[in-house]
Short mmCIF file of C-alpha atoms in Angstrom, two decimals:
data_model
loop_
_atom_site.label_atom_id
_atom_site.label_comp_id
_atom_site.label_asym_id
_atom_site.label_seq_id
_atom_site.Cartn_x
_atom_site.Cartn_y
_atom_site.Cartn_z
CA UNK Q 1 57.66 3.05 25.01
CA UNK Q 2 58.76 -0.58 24.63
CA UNK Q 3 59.09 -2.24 20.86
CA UNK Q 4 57.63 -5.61 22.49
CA UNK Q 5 55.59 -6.33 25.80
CA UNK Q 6 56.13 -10.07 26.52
CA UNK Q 7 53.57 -11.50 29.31
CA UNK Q 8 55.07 -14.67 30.40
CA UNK Q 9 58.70 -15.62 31.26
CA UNK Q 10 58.64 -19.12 30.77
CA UNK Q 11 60.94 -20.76 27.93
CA UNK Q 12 58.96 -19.53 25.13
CA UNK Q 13 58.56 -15.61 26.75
CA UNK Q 14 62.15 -15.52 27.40
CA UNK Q 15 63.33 -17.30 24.04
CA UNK Q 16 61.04 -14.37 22.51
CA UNK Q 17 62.44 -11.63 24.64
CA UNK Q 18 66.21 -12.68 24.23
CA UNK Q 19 65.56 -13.11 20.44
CA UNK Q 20 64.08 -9.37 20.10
CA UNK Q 21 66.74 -7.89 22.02
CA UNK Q 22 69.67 -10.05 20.17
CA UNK Q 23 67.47 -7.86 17.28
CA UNK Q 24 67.86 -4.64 18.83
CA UNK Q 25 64.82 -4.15 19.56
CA UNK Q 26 63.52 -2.91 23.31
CA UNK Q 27 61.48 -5.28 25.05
CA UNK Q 28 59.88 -5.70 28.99
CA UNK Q 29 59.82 -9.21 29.71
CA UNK Q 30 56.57 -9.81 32.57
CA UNK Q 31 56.63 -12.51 35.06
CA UNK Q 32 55.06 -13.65 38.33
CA UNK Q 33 57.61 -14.10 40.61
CA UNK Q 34 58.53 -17.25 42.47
CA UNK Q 35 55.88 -19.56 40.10
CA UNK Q 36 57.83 -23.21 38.88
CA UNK Q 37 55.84 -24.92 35.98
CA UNK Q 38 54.54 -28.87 36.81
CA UNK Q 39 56.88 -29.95 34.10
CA UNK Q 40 58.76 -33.41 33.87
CA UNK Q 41 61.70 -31.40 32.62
CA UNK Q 42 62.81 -33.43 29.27
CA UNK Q 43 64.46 -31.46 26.51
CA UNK Q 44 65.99 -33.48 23.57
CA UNK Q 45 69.18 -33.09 21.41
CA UNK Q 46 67.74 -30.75 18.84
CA UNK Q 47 66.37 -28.14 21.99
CA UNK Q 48 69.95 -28.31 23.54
CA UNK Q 49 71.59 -27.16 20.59
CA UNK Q 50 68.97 -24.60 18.87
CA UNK Q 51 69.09 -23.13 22.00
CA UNK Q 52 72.17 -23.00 23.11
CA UNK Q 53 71.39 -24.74 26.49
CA UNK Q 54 74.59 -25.27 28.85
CA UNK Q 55 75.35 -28.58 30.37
CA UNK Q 56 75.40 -27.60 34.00
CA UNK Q 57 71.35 -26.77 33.29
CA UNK Q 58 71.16 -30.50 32.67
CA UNK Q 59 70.67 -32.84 35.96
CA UNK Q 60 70.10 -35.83 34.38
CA UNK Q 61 71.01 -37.57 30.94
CA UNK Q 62 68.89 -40.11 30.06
CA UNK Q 63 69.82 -43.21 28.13
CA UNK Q 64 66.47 -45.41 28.28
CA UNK Q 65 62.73 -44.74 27.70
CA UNK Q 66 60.62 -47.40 29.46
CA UNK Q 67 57.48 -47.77 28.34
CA UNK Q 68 54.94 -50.11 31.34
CA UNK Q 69 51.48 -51.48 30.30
CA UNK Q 70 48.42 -51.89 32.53
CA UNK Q 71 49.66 -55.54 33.22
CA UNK Q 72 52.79 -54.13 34.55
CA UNK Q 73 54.85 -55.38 31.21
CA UNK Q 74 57.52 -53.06 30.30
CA UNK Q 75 59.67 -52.69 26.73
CA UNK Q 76 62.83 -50.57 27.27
CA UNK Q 77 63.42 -48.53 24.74
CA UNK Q 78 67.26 -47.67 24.04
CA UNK Q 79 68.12 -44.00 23.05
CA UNK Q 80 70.90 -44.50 20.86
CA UNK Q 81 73.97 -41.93 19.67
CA UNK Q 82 73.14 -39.33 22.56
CA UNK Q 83 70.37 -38.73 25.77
CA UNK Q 84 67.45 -36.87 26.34
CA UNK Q 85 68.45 -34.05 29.15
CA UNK Q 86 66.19 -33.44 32.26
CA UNK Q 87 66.11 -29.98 33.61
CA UNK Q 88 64.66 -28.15 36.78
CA UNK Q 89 62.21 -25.85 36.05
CA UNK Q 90 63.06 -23.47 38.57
CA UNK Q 91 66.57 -22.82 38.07
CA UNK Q 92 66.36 -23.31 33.86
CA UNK Q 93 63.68 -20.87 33.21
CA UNK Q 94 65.41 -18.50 35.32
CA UNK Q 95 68.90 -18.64 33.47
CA UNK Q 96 66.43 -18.18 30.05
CA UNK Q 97 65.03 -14.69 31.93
CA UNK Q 98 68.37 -13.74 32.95
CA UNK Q 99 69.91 -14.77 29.51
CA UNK Q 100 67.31 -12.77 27.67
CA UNK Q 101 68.17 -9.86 30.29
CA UNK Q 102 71.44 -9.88 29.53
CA UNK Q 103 70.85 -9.21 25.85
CA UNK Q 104 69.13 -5.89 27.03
CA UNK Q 105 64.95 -6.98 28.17
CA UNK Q 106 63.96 -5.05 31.10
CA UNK Q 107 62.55 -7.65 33.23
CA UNK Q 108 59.14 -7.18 35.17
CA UNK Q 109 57.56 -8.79 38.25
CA UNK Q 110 53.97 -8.48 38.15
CA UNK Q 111 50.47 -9.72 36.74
CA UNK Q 112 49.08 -9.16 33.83
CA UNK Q 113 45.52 -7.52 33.72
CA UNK Q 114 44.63 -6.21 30.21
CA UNK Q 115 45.40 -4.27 27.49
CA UNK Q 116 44.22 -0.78 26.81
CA UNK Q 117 44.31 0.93 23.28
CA UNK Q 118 43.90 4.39 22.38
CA UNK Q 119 46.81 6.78 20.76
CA UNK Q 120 49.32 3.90 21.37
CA UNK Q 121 48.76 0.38 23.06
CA UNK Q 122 49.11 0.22 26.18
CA UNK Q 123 49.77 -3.12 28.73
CA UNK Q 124 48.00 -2.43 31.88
CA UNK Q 125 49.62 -4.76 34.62
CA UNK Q 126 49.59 -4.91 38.74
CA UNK Q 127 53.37 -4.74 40.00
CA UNK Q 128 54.43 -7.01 43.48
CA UNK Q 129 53.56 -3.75 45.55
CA UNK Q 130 49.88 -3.75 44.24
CA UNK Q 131 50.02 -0.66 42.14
CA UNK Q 132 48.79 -0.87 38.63
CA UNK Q 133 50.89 0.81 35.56
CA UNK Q 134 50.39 1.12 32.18
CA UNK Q 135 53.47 0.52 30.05
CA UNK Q 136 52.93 1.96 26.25
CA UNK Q 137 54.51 -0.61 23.97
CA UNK Q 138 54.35 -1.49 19.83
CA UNK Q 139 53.37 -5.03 20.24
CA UNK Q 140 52.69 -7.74 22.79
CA UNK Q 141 53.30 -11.36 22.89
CA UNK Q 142 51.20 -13.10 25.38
CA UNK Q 143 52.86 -16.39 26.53
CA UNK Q 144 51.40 -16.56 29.84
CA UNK Q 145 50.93 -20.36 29.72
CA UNK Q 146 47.75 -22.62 29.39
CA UNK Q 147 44.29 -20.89 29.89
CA UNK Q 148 46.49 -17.82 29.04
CA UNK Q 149 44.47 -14.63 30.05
CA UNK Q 150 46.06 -12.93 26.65
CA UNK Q 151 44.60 -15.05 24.62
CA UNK Q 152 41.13 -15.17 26.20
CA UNK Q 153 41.01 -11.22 25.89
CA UNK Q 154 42.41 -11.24 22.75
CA UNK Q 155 42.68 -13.87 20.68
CA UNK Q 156 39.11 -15.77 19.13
CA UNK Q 157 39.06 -19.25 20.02
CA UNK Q 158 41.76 -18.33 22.96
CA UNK Q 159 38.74 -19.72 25.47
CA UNK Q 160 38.19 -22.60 24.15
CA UNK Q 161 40.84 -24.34 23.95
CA UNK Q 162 41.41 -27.92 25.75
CA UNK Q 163 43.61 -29.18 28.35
CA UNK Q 164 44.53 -31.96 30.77
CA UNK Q 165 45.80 -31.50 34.42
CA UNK Q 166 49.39 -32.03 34.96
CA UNK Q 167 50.36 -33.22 38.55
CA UNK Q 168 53.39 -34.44 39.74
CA UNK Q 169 55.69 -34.67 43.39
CA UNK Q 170 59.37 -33.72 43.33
CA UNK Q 171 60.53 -36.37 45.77
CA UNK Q 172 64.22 -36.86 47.03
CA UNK Q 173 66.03 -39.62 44.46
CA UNK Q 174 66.24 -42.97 46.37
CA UNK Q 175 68.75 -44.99 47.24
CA UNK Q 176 68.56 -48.42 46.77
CA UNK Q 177 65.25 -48.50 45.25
CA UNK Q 178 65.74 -51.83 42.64
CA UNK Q 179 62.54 -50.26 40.12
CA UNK Q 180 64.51 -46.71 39.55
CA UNK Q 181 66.94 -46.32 37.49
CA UNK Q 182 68.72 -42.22 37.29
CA UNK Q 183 69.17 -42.57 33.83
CA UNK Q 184 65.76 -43.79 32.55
CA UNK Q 185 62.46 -42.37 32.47
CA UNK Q 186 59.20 -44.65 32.78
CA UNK Q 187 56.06 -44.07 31.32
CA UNK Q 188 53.03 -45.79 32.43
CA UNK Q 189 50.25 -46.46 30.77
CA UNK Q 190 47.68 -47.87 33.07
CA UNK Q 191 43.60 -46.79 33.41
CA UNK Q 192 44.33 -46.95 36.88
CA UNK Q 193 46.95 -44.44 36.79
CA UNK Q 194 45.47 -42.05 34.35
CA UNK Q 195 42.53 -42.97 32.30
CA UNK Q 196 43.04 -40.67 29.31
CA UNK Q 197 46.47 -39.79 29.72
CA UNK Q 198 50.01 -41.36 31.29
CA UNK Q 199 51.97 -41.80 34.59
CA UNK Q 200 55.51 -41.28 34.53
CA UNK Q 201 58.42 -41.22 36.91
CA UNK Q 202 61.28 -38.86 35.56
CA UNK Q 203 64.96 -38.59 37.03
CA UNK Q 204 66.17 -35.14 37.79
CA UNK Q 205 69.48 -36.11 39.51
CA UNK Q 206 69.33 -35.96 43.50
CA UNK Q 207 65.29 -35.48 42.81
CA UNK Q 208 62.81 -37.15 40.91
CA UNK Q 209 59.74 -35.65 39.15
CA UNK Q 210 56.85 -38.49 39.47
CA UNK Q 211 53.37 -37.25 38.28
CA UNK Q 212 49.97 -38.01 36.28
CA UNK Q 213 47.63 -36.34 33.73
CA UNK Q 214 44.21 -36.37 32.61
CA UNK Q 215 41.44 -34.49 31.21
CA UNK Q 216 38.81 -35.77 33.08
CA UNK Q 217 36.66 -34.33 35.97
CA UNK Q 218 36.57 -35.89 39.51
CA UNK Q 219 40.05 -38.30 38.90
CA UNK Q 220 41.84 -38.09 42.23
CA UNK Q 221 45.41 -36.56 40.87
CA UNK Q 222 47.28 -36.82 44.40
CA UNK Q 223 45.62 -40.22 45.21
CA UNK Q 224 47.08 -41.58 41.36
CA UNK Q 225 50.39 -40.07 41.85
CA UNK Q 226 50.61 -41.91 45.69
CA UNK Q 227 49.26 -45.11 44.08
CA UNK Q 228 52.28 -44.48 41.71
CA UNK Q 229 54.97 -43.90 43.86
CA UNK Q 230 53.34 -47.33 46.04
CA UNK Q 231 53.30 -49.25 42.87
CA UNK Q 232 57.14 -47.90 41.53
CA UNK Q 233 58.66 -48.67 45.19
CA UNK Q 234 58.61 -44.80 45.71
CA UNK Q 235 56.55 -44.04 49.04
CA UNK Q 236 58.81 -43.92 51.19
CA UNK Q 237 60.79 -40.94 49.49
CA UNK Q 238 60.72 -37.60 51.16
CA UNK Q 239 58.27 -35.48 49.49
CA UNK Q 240 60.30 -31.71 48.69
CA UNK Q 241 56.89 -30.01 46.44
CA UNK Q 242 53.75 -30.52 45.08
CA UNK Q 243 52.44 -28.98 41.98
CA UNK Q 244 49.78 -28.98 39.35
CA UNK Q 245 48.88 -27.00 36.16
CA UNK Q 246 46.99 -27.65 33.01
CA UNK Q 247 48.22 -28.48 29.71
CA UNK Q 248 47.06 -27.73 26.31
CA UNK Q 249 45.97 -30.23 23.95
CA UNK Q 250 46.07 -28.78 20.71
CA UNK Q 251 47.14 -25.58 19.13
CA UNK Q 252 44.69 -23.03 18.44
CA UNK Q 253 43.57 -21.98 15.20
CA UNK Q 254 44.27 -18.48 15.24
CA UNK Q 255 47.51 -17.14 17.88
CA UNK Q 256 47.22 -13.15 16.42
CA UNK Q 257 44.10 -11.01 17.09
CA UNK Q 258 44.68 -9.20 13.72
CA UNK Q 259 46.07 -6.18 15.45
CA UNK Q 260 49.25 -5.71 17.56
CA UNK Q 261 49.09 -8.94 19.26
CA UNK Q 262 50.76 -12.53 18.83
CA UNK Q 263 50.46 -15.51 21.30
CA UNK Q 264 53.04 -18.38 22.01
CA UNK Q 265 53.85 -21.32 23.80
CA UNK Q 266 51.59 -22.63 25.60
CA UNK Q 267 48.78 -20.09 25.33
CA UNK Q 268 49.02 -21.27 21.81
CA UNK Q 269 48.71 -24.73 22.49
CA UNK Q 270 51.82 -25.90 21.58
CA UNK Q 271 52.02 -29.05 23.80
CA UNK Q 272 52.81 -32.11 21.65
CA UNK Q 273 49.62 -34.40 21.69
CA UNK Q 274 50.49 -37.85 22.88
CA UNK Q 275 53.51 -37.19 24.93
CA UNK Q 276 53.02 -33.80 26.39
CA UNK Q 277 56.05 -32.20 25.50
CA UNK Q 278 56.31 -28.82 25.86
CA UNK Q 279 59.68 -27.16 26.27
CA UNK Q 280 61.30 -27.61 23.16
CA UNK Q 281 57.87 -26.53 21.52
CA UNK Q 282 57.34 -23.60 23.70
CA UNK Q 283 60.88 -22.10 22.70
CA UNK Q 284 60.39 -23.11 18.86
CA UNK Q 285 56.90 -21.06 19.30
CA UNK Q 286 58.34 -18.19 20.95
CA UNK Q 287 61.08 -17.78 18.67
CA UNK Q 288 58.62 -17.89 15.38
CA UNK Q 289 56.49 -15.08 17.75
CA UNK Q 290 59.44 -13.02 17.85
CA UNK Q 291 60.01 -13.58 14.00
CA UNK Q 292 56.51 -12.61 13.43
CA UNK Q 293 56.86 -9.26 16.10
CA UNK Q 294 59.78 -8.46 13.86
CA UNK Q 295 58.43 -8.30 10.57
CA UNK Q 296 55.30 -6.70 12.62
CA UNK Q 297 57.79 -3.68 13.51
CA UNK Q 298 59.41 -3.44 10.69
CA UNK Q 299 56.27 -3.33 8.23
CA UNK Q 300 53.67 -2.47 10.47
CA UNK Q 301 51.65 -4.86 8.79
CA UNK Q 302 49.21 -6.90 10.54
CA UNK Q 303 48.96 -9.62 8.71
CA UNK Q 304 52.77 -10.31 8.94
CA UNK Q 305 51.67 -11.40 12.72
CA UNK Q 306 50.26 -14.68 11.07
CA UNK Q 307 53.95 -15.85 10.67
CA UNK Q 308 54.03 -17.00 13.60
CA UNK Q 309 51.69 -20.27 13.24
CA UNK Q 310 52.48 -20.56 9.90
CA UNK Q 311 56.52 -21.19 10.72
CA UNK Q 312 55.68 -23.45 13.82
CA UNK Q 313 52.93 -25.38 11.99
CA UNK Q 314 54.58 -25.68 8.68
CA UNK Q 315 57.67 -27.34 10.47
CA UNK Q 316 55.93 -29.00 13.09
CA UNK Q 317 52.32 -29.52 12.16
CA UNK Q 318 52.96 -33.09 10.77
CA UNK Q 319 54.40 -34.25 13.89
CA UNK Q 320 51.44 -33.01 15.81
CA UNK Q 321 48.88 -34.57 13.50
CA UNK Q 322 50.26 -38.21 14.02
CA UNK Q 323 50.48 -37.52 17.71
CA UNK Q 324 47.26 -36.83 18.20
CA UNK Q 325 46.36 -39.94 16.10
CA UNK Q 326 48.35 -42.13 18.00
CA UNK Q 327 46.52 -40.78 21.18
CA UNK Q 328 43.40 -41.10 19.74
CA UNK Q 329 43.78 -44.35 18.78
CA UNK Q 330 45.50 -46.20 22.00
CA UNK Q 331 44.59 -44.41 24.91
CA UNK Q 332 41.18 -45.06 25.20
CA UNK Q 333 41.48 -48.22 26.96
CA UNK Q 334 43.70 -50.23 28.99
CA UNK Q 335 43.33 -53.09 25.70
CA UNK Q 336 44.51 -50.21 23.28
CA UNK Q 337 47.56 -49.25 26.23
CA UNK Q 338 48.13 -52.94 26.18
CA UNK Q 339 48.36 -53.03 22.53
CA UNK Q 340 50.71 -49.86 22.34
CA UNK Q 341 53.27 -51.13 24.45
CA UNK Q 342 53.46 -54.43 23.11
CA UNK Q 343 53.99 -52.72 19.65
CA UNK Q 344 56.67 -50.42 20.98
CA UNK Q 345 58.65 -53.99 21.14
CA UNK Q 346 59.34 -53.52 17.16
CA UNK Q 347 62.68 -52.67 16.61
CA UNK Q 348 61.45 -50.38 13.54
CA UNK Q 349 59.21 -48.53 15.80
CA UNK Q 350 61.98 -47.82 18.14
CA UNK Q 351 64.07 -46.78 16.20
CA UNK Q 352 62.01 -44.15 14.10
CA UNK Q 353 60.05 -42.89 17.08
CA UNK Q 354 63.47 -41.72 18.60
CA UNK Q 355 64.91 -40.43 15.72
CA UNK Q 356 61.59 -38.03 15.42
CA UNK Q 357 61.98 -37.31 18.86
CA UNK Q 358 65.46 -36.73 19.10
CA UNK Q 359 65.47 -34.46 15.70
CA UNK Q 360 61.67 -33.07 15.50
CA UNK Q 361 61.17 -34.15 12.52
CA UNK Q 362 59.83 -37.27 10.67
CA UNK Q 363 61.78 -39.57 9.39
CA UNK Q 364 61.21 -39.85 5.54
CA UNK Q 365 64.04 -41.94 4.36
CA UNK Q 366 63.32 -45.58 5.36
CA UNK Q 367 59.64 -46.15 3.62
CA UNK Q 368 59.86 -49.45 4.13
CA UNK Q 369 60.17 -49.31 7.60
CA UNK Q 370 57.18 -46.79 7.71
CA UNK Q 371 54.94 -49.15 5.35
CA UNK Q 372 55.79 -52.02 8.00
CA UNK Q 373 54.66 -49.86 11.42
CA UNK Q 374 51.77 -49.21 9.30
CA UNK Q 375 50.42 -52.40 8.88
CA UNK Q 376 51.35 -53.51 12.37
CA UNK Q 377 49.61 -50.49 13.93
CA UNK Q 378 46.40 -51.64 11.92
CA UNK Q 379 46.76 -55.11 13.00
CA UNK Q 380 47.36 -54.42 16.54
CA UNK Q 381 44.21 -51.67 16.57
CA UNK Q 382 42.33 -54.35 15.00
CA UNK Q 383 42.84 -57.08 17.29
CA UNK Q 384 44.50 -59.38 14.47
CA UNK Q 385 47.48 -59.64 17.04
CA UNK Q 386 48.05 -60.56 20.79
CA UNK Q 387 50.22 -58.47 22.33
CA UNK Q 388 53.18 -60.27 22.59
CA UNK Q 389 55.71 -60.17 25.67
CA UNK Q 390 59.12 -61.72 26.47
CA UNK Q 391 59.49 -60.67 30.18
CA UNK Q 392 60.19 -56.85 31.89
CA UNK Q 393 62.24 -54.69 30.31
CA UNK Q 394 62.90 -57.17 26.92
#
């Protein structure tokens, strides 16, 4: 008999599972083996330190955001008083596993198949040899990713929820390449690219993560990343993996089924909206899980599962709602990505769109600065102003 049954060893299963054992409390940690996440690796300041992530996880530090239009104009975007760290997938979720392991979780290698209830609650799940089992445990925490199984079972609204398609092409780091720089990441925001979503090319030290999204049937994701890598002087880089996965677009409603249950990370939809950042939010949503399991196992109390979304969303919720307005509003067309860029030249903008990134938080104390973005987002969505451009990379 386990205290906890987390599905899912990604960042927010294993921040869960290391945070329940740090508690005491015995936990089986279930993963697929040998499975690395589409992911352009980015974690920011704040992740780093809530999280205690070492520096040798980090392949890349990255000093410069640049954001490229559909004409092909770019602002570069300074990231002052620190860097945004880029880590592989495949060797940083591992060290959260084993980190979580070391704190006492009993890690698993197997798939999840359902969840059986009778005198106790029981996890029913198919090992790497094929044989099912049935591990007994108090409560389960189902952060098996994006179009999570968990939450389809178990969770209402858990089948509902919508996503784009992540693809991207880990490609050797090239040398002598004018258009890549190893300490800047580049955004794209071109209809030909992605007609809903972005583009981006990603340094990861002696690799480079360069990928696309959408949400929409029949786009061509390989074709858009290889008229990416043509268009950013990358074709000719050796190609070391391919991978795709979706991507949640918006936190569901509910992330408890009332019960014995909690969901987090990505099965809760806890992707930012906008940028797609997901692995300082999937950690920050499996650490208020394993708050929520907590209180669940101390009170028995249902209800105290609700904690969960109520932490993340109380702290984060904000953040998420102007995301998703900022997407709304300039991604429709390449005229609105034209018009996004060319606002990202305002020094004000800049500025308080990296200190929100860098801190997760919004930035409260400059209203004046907020009152001016304001009425240049309006004009710009408007069409009052022409975008406005003083050559790449100004």
């Amino acid at each position: 008999m386990f205290d906890a049954f987390v599905i899912g060893g990604g960042p927010s299963g294993a921040t869960a599972a290391e945070d329940l054992a740090r508690g005491g409390k015995r936990v089986a940690l279930l993963d697929r083996a040998g499975r690395i996440k589409p992911c352009g690796g980015a974690i920011p300041p704040r992740a780093i330190a809530d999280f205690a992530i070492p520096d040798h996880l980090i392949v890349a530090k990255v000093n410069t955001a640049r954001m490229v239009s559909p004409s092909g104009r770019a602002v570069d975007i300074a990231i002052e008083g620190g860097f945004v760290g880029m880590v592989d997938r495949d060797t940083f979720d591992e060290f959260l596993r084993e980190r979580a392991a070391m704190q006492g979780a009993v890690r698993l290698t197997g798939t999840f198949l359902r969840i059986e209830r009778g005198e106790e609650t029981r996890v029913i799940w198919r090992d790497k040899t094929g044989v099912e089992r049935g591990t007994p445990t108090r409560v389960v925490i189902g952060a098996d990713g994006a179009r999570s199984d968990v939450a389809r079972a178990e969770v209402p609204g858990g089948k509902e929820i919508p996503y784009v398609i992540a693809y991207h092409e880990i490609i050797a780091a090239p040398n002598g390449v004018a258009s890549y720089d190893p300490t800047r990441c580049d955004v794209i925001y071109d209809g030909r690219i992605s007609p809903d979503f972005y583009g981006w090319v990603f340094p990861h030290g002696v690799t480079a993560s360069v990928g696309m999204g959408t949400g929409i049937d029949g786009v061509n994701l390989k074709q858009a990343t290889a008229d990416l890598r043509r268009a950013s002087g990358l074709a000719d880089c050796a190609t070391l993996r391919r991978e795709g996965a979706p991507i949640p677009l918006r936190p569901l409603d509910r992330w408890d089924n009332g019960r014995d249950l909690v969901l987090a990370g990505d099965a809760a939809g806890v992707v930012a909206p906008s940028s797609g950042e997901g692995i300082f939010y999937a950690m920050a949503g499996g650490r208020a899980a394993a708050t929520a399991a907590m209180a669940f196992l101390r009170t028995g109390r249902a209800r105290d599962l609700r904690l969960a979304r109520s932490m993340f969303m109380t702290e984060h919720g904000m953040v998420f709602k102007v995301l998703r307005s900022m997407q709304d509003a300039y991604y429709k067309s390449d005229e609105r990505r034209e018009r996004f860029v060319s606002l990202c030249h305002d020094l004000d903008v800049q500025k308080l769109t990296f200190e929100a990134y860098m801190n997760k938080r919004l930035v409260k104390a400059r209203p004046m600065a907020h009152l001016k973005i304001g009425v240049k987002n309006l004009m710009h969505l408007m069409g009052v102003v022409r975008p406005e451009w003083s050559g790449m990379g100004s």
